[in-house]
Tab-separated table of C-alpha atoms and ligand atoms in Angstrom:
chain	number	residue	atom	x	y	z
A	1	MET	CA	0.000	0.000	0.000
A	2	SER	CA	1.471	3.347	-1.006
A	3	LYS	CA	-1.263	5.374	0.691
A	4	LEU	CA	-2.597	5.865	4.200
A	5	ARG	CA	-6.218	4.764	4.598
A	6	LEU	CA	-7.966	7.107	7.016
A	7	ALA	CA	-11.474	6.253	8.258
A	8	ILE	CA	-13.709	9.234	9.058
A	9	GLN	CA	-17.402	9.760	9.836
A	10	ARG	CA	-19.450	9.971	6.667
A	11	ASN	CA	-22.348	11.991	7.976
A	12	GLY	CA	-22.832	13.151	11.557
A	13	ARG	CA	-21.516	15.242	14.441
A	14	LEU	CA	-17.839	14.877	13.510
A	15	SER	CA	-17.952	15.108	9.717
A	16	ASP	CA	-17.713	18.858	8.984
A	17	ASP	CA	-15.029	19.543	11.619
A	18	THR	CA	-13.045	16.526	10.390
A	19	PHE	CA	-13.114	17.728	6.760
A	20	ALA	CA	-12.089	21.243	7.893
A	21	LEU	CA	-9.163	19.960	10.014
A	22	LEU	CA	-7.845	17.734	7.214
A	23	ARG	CA	-8.039	20.604	4.720
A	24	ARG	CA	-6.137	22.898	7.099
A	25	ALA	CA	-3.532	20.134	7.410
A	26	GLY	CA	-3.006	20.391	3.658
A	27	LEU	CA	-5.150	17.526	2.336
A	28	GLU	CA	-6.938	18.551	-0.848
A	29	PHE	CA	-10.150	16.785	-1.839
A	30	ASP	CA	-13.483	17.445	-3.537
A	31	SER	CA	-16.750	17.420	-1.597
A	32	PRO	CA	-17.054	13.966	0.018
A	33	LYS	CA	-20.894	14.166	0.065
A	34	GLY	CA	-22.375	10.889	-1.148
A	35	ARG	CA	-18.991	9.208	-1.666
A	36	LEU	CA	-17.439	6.276	0.202
A	37	ILE	CA	-13.789	6.665	-0.844
A	38	VAL	CA	-12.107	9.993	-1.525
A	39	ASN	CA	-8.544	10.287	-2.886
A	40	CYS	CA	-6.577	13.238	-1.562
A	41	ASP	CA	-3.847	15.387	-3.032
A	42	GLY	CA	-1.317	17.080	-0.749
A	43	LEU	CA	-0.501	13.833	1.114
A	44	PRO	CA	-0.925	10.233	-0.106
A	45	VAL	CA	-4.139	9.580	1.828
A	46	ASP	CA	-7.427	7.885	0.923
A	47	LEU	CA	-10.413	8.877	3.057
A	48	LEU	CA	-12.834	6.032	3.835
A	49	LEU	CA	-16.248	7.437	4.747
A	50	VAL	CA	-18.076	5.175	7.202
A	51	ARG	CA	-20.369	5.297	10.262
A	52	ASP	CA	-18.396	6.533	13.271
A	53	ASP	CA	-19.326	3.407	15.239
A	54	ASP	CA	-17.532	1.262	12.619
A	55	ILE	CA	-14.248	3.225	12.668
A	56	PRO	CA	-12.500	1.404	15.588
A	57	ASN	CA	-13.286	-1.953	13.984
A	58	CYS	CA	-11.972	-0.729	10.602
A	59	VAL	CA	-8.659	0.244	12.255
A	60	ARG	CA	-8.441	-2.800	14.537
A	61	SER	CA	-9.059	-5.218	11.683
A	62	GLY	CA	-6.496	-3.525	9.440
A	63	ALA	CA	-9.073	-2.442	6.835
A	64	CYS	CA	-7.865	1.111	7.585
A	65	ASP	CA	-4.602	2.412	9.056
A	66	ALA	CA	-5.979	5.311	11.107
A	67	GLY	CA	-9.221	7.081	11.918
A	68	ILE	CA	-10.835	10.147	13.465
A	69	VAL	CA	-13.505	9.248	16.008
A	70	GLY	CA	-14.675	9.660	19.612
A	71	PRO	CA	-13.034	7.622	22.405
A	72	ASP	CA	-16.572	6.519	23.301
A	73	VAL	CA	-16.758	4.171	20.325
A	74	VAL	CA	-13.067	3.203	20.714
A	75	GLU	CA	-13.727	2.168	24.317
A	76	GLU	CA	-16.921	0.327	23.382
A	77	ASP	CA	-15.080	-1.566	20.644
A	78	ARG	CA	-12.310	-2.478	23.117
A	79	LEU	CA	-14.859	-3.815	25.598
A	80	GLN	CA	-16.678	-5.774	22.866
A	81	CYS	CA	-13.651	-7.367	21.202
A	82	ARG	CA	-11.935	-8.278	24.500
A	83	GLY	CA	-8.706	-9.316	22.700
A	84	PRO	CA	-5.743	-7.016	21.923
A	85	SER	CA	-7.131	-3.981	20.151
A	86	HIS	CA	-4.081	-2.858	18.094
A	87	VAL	CA	-5.546	0.652	18.281
A	88	GLN	CA	-3.755	3.598	19.881
A	89	ARG	CA	-4.916	7.167	20.528
A	90	LEU	CA	-2.508	9.582	18.915
A	91	GLU	CA	-3.947	13.062	19.470
A	92	ALA	CA	-7.000	14.753	20.964
A	93	LEU	CA	-8.367	17.027	18.246
A	94	LYS	CA	-10.276	19.650	20.280
A	95	PHE	CA	-13.604	19.257	18.509
A	96	GLY	CA	-16.567	16.890	18.686
A	97	ARG	CA	-17.081	17.355	22.420
A	98	CYS	CA	-20.031	15.249	23.536
A	99	ARG	CA	-21.094	12.928	26.316
A	100	LEU	CA	-22.682	9.545	26.589
A	101	ALA	CA	-25.656	10.246	28.808
A	102	LEU	CA	-28.567	8.475	30.434
A	103	ALA	CA	-31.880	10.088	29.501
A	104	VAL	CA	-35.506	9.413	30.365
A	105	PRO	CA	-38.848	10.799	29.098
A	106	GLU	CA	-39.324	14.431	30.313
A	107	GLY	CA	-42.096	13.668	32.828
A	108	LYS	CA	-40.078	10.915	34.477
A	109	ALA	CA	-36.828	12.847	34.998
A	110	GLY	CA	-35.768	13.143	38.632
A	111	LEU	CA	-32.603	13.167	40.693
A	112	PHE	CA	-30.139	10.471	39.647
A	113	PRO	CA	-29.709	7.805	41.021
A	114	VAL	CA	-32.485	8.041	43.647
A	115	ASP	CA	-35.356	8.628	41.210
A	116	PHE	CA	-33.984	6.457	38.431
A	117	ARG	CA	-36.633	3.768	38.205
A	118	ALA	CA	-35.966	2.618	34.622
A	119	THR	CA	-35.742	-1.141	34.379
A	120	THR	CA	-34.705	-1.348	30.716
A	121	ILE	CA	-32.183	0.938	28.996
A	122	ALA	CA	-31.658	1.054	25.223
A	123	THR	CA	-28.149	1.821	23.932
A	124	SER	CA	-25.526	1.233	21.242
A	125	PHE	CA	-22.892	1.231	24.036
A	126	PRO	CA	-23.724	-1.865	26.117
A	127	GLY	CA	-20.140	-2.403	27.332
A	128	ILE	CA	-19.641	1.126	28.693
A	129	LEU	CA	-23.182	1.220	30.094
A	130	ARG	CA	-22.826	-2.117	31.928
A	131	ASP	CA	-19.530	-0.964	33.485
A	132	PHE	CA	-21.184	2.301	34.564
A	133	LEU	CA	-24.201	0.526	36.075
A	134	ALA	CA	-21.936	-1.927	37.905
A	135	ALA	CA	-19.900	0.972	39.351
A	136	GLN	CA	-23.175	2.529	40.590
A	137	GLY	CA	-24.231	-0.803	42.120
A	138	MET	CA	-27.259	-0.920	39.784
A	139	GLU	CA	-28.683	-3.804	37.862
A	140	ARG	CA	-30.777	-2.986	34.792
A	141	ASP	CA	-31.705	-4.765	31.564
A	142	VAL	CA	-29.767	-3.391	28.609
A	143	THR	CA	-31.358	-3.460	25.145
A	144	ILE	CA	-28.865	-3.091	22.328
A	145	MET	CA	-29.850	-0.921	19.339
A	146	SER	CA	-27.475	0.088	16.552
A	147	GLY	CA	-29.243	3.374	15.781
A	148	SER	CA	-32.303	5.583	16.479
A	149	VAL	CA	-31.891	4.749	20.165
A	150	GLU	CA	-33.884	7.837	21.203
A	151	LEU	CA	-37.036	6.269	19.789
A	152	ALA	CA	-36.928	3.325	22.216
A	153	PRO	CA	-39.117	4.806	25.030
A	154	ARG	CA	-41.801	5.908	22.532
A	155	LEU	CA	-41.768	2.483	20.920
A	156	GLY	CA	-42.148	0.862	24.341
A	157	ILE	CA	-38.828	-0.980	23.939
A	158	ALA	CA	-37.128	0.671	26.942
A	159	ASP	CA	-37.752	3.081	29.860
A	160	ALA	CA	-34.534	5.030	29.336
A	161	VAL	CA	-31.771	5.512	26.781
A	162	CYS	CA	-28.015	5.828	26.974
A	163	ASP	CA	-26.766	7.682	23.900
A	164	LEU	CA	-24.389	10.395	22.731
A	165	VAL	CA	-25.488	13.964	23.347
A	166	SER	CA	-23.779	16.856	21.626
A	167	SER	CA	-26.081	19.850	21.113
A	168	GLY	CA	-28.955	18.042	22.855
A	169	ALA	CA	-31.227	18.607	19.820
A	170	THR	CA	-31.895	14.900	19.271
A	171	LEU	CA	-32.933	14.349	22.905
A	172	ARG	CA	-35.186	17.440	22.881
A	173	ALA	CA	-36.810	16.392	19.618
A	174	ASN	CA	-37.704	13.078	21.233
A	175	GLY	CA	-38.985	14.472	24.555
A	176	LEU	CA	-36.071	13.085	26.587
A	177	LYS	CA	-34.114	14.640	29.447
A	178	GLU	CA	-30.544	13.851	30.570
A	179	VAL	CA	-30.209	12.518	34.085
A	180	ALA	CA	-26.567	11.369	34.256
A	181	THR	CA	-23.303	11.553	32.333
A	182	VAL	CA	-21.777	8.150	31.659
A	183	PHE	CA	-18.708	9.041	29.542
A	184	GLU	CA	-17.215	12.294	28.209
A	185	SER	CA	-15.691	12.444	24.789
A	186	GLU	CA	-14.032	14.538	22.076
A	187	ALA	CA	-12.660	13.544	18.678
A	188	VAL	CA	-9.266	11.827	18.603
A	189	LEU	CA	-6.897	10.617	15.907
A	190	ILE	CA	-6.379	6.882	16.304
A	191	GLY	CA	-3.915	4.637	14.507
A	192	ARG	CA	-3.121	0.941	14.213
A	193	THR	CA	-0.199	-0.104	16.370
A	194	GLU	CA	1.114	-2.372	13.604
A	195	LEU	CA	1.583	-0.570	10.318
A	196	GLY	CA	3.843	-0.930	7.295
A	197	ASP	CA	6.747	1.496	6.851
A	198	VAL	CA	4.956	3.635	4.257
A	199	ALA	CA	1.823	4.058	6.387
A	200	VAL	CA	3.940	4.868	9.472
A	201	THR	CA	5.735	7.630	7.562
A	202	ILE	CA	2.547	9.170	6.143
A	203	LEU	CA	0.760	8.960	9.498
A	204	ALA	CA	3.704	10.707	11.213
A	205	ARG	CA	3.528	13.501	8.622
A	206	LEU	CA	-0.235	13.830	9.026
A	207	LEU	CA	0.096	13.891	12.830
A	208	ALA	CA	2.804	16.589	12.721
A	209	ARG	CA	0.635	18.726	10.440
A	210	ILE	CA	-2.438	18.264	12.630
A	211	ARG	CA	-0.424	19.244	15.703
A	212	SER	CA	0.809	22.410	13.995
A	213	VAL	CA	-2.781	23.324	13.074
A	214	LEU	CA	-4.022	22.743	16.640
A	215	ARG	CA	-1.128	24.720	18.156
A	216	ALA	CA	-1.734	27.590	15.743
A	217	ARG	CA	-5.415	27.755	16.645
A	218	SER	CA	-4.707	29.046	20.159
A	219	ALA	CA	-1.621	31.078	19.178
A	220	ARG	CA	-1.467	34.831	18.400
A	221	TYR	CA	1.449	36.885	17.139
A	222	VAL	CA	1.473	40.158	19.092
A	223	MET	CA	3.461	43.212	17.965
A	224	MET	CA	3.719	46.522	19.825
A	225	ASN	CA	5.896	49.576	20.276
A	226	ALA	CA	7.293	50.665	23.648
A	227	ARG	CA	10.002	52.695	25.334
A	228	ARG	CA	13.083	50.711	26.354
A	229	ASP	CA	12.493	51.491	30.042
A	230	GLN	CA	9.023	49.892	29.796
A	231	LEU	CA	10.418	46.580	28.509
A	232	ASP	CA	10.665	44.795	31.861
A	233	ALA	CA	7.022	45.502	32.699
A	234	ILE	CA	5.894	44.487	29.198
A	235	CYS	CA	7.868	41.209	29.219
A	236	ARG	CA	6.297	40.296	32.576
A	237	ILE	CA	2.786	40.686	31.105
A	238	ALA	CA	3.248	39.431	27.531
A	239	PRO	CA	2.538	35.691	27.716
A	240	GLY	CA	5.238	34.632	25.291
A	241	VAL	CA	5.789	31.048	24.229
A	242	LYS	CA	9.389	32.008	23.519
A	243	GLU	CA	11.524	35.049	24.438
A	244	PRO	CA	10.155	38.241	22.864
A	245	THR	CA	11.959	39.704	19.867
A	246	ILE	CA	13.126	43.293	20.507
A	247	ILE	CA	13.818	45.504	17.474
A	248	PRO	CA	15.107	49.096	17.833
A	249	LEU	CA	13.094	51.683	15.895
A	250	ALA	CA	15.154	53.541	13.281
A	251	SER	CA	13.822	57.001	14.126
A	252	ASP	CA	14.155	56.890	17.934
A	253	PRO	CA	16.793	54.789	19.790
A	254	ASP	CA	14.729	54.927	23.014
A	255	GLN	CA	11.791	53.200	21.262
A	256	VAL	CA	11.605	49.501	20.381
A	257	ALA	CA	9.197	47.140	18.640
A	258	VAL	CA	8.352	44.041	20.711
A	259	HIS	CA	7.150	40.882	18.958
A	260	VAL	CA	5.862	37.955	20.975
A	261	LEU	CA	4.197	34.646	20.150
A	262	SER	CA	1.412	34.077	22.642
A	263	SER	CA	-0.510	30.877	23.242
A	264	GLU	CA	-2.615	31.866	26.177
A	265	GLY	CA	-6.234	32.875	26.601
A	266	GLY	CA	-7.402	36.054	28.358
A	267	PHE	CA	-6.349	38.030	25.311
A	268	TRP	CA	-8.258	41.296	25.963
A	269	GLU	CA	-7.073	41.496	29.569
A	270	THR	CA	-3.466	41.096	28.449
A	271	VAL	CA	-3.790	43.807	25.802
A	272	GLU	CA	-5.351	46.186	28.354
A	273	GLN	CA	-2.494	45.541	30.779
A	274	LEU	CA	0.090	46.106	28.013
A	275	ARG	CA	-1.485	49.460	27.208
A	276	ALA	CA	-1.559	50.351	30.888
A	277	VAL	CA	2.234	49.924	31.191
A	278	GLY	CA	2.863	52.028	28.076
A	279	ALA	CA	2.760	49.752	24.996
A	280	THR	CA	1.315	51.427	21.906
A	281	ASP	CA	0.397	50.405	18.346
A	282	ILE	CA	-0.504	46.890	19.467
A	283	LEU	CA	-1.181	44.507	16.580
A	284	VAL	CA	-2.538	40.996	17.157
A	285	LEU	CA	-2.292	38.576	14.242
A	286	PRO	CA	-3.766	35.069	13.923
A	287	VAL	CA	-1.242	32.272	13.355
A	288	GLU	CA	-1.923	30.049	10.350
A	289	LYS	CA	0.429	27.128	11.201
A	290	TYR	CA	2.868	26.674	14.094
A	291	LEU	CA	5.694	24.130	13.843
A	292	GLU	CA	7.956	24.009	16.891
B	301	PRP	C1	-25.140	10.786	17.714
B	301	PRP	C2	-26.287	10.278	18.556
B	301	PRP	C3	-27.418	11.236	18.246
B	301	PRP	C4	-26.694	12.521	17.914
B	301	PRP	C5	-26.772	13.479	19.062
B	301	PRP	O1	-25.159	10.264	16.418
B	301	PRP	O2	-26.617	8.942	18.238
B	301	PRP	O3	-28.151	10.800	17.134
B	301	PRP	O4	-25.308	12.196	17.673
B	301	PRP	O5	-26.319	14.778	18.682
B	301	PRP	P1	-27.115	16.089	19.157
B	301	PRP	O6	-27.137	16.092	20.666
B	301	PRP	O7	-26.278	17.239	18.610
B	301	PRP	O8	-28.484	16.070	18.565
B	301	PRP	P2	-23.803	10.096	15.543
B	301	PRP	O9	-23.275	11.424	15.068
B	301	PRP	O10	-22.834	9.254	16.325
B	301	PRP	O11	-24.284	9.362	14.231
B	301	PRP	P3	-24.861	7.870	14.111
B	301	PRP	O12	-26.234	7.916	14.709
B	301	PRP	O13	-24.851	7.613	12.623
B	301	PRP	O14	-23.933	6.951	14.843
B	302	ZN	ZN1	-22.472	7.110	16.090
């Protein structure tokens, strides 16, 4: 194989953010809508578009080399397959935050666990749910559904559901209310532990690019002018990743330009403090990519 096969969610919570991240990492591809395999330019990668729940199995079985998915389905797959998983988490991707939650019909919601009278719970995550129930000292029947879990109470199949909640729109649309969080999740890059040399090299390049994109997202390049005698105060405030760069101004030897790469939040507060100690002409620029 001369290409890396990367499994991603075809259509769902993770899809748009996944496409955007891969494009920012330099993968070029046409709209994947309605397609199952997409060849990329920019790196030798083929995208395999599947249901997110199938991604860990694709990677474990060797059908794909890597994938982008929530740890919820990775953990469920690990509990189901019981044997060695051959799947490793490589990087948290800072999108796709969601939680696996227990939910019951609106009218029946009460304080968990005291009011939780459900006897049957429908879920696509029986392994994680059973572990959670055991840790709570609860015994409940678990009904396994591969999709449309939120319909189960209305269909009379179950009293409660345990499913992924992101915006909460699906629960609301089905008259359900969350009563407990079972597992918290965000998208991760996973890879097979045993890969051929070519796939290892491409995956390392993809991972390095993804890391530079993620680092850049929280980074800002800040430029300002100041008097030399204000430098100590400015350097104490400016949250630089590295030492600031100090450049004398041609017209006035007492004035300098200070450039600093910042990776911290609280941006407006910092700028206000910089102004308060005398910095002027403050420019804040977004960082496109950041390779250490
Ligand atoms: C999950 C889950 C809900 C939806 C919840 O589906 O099964 O259907 O997301 O999101 P919301 O709180 O924003 O409404 P997923 O994206 O995993 O797709 P799938 O049903 O094809 O597995
Ligand atoms: Zn899913």
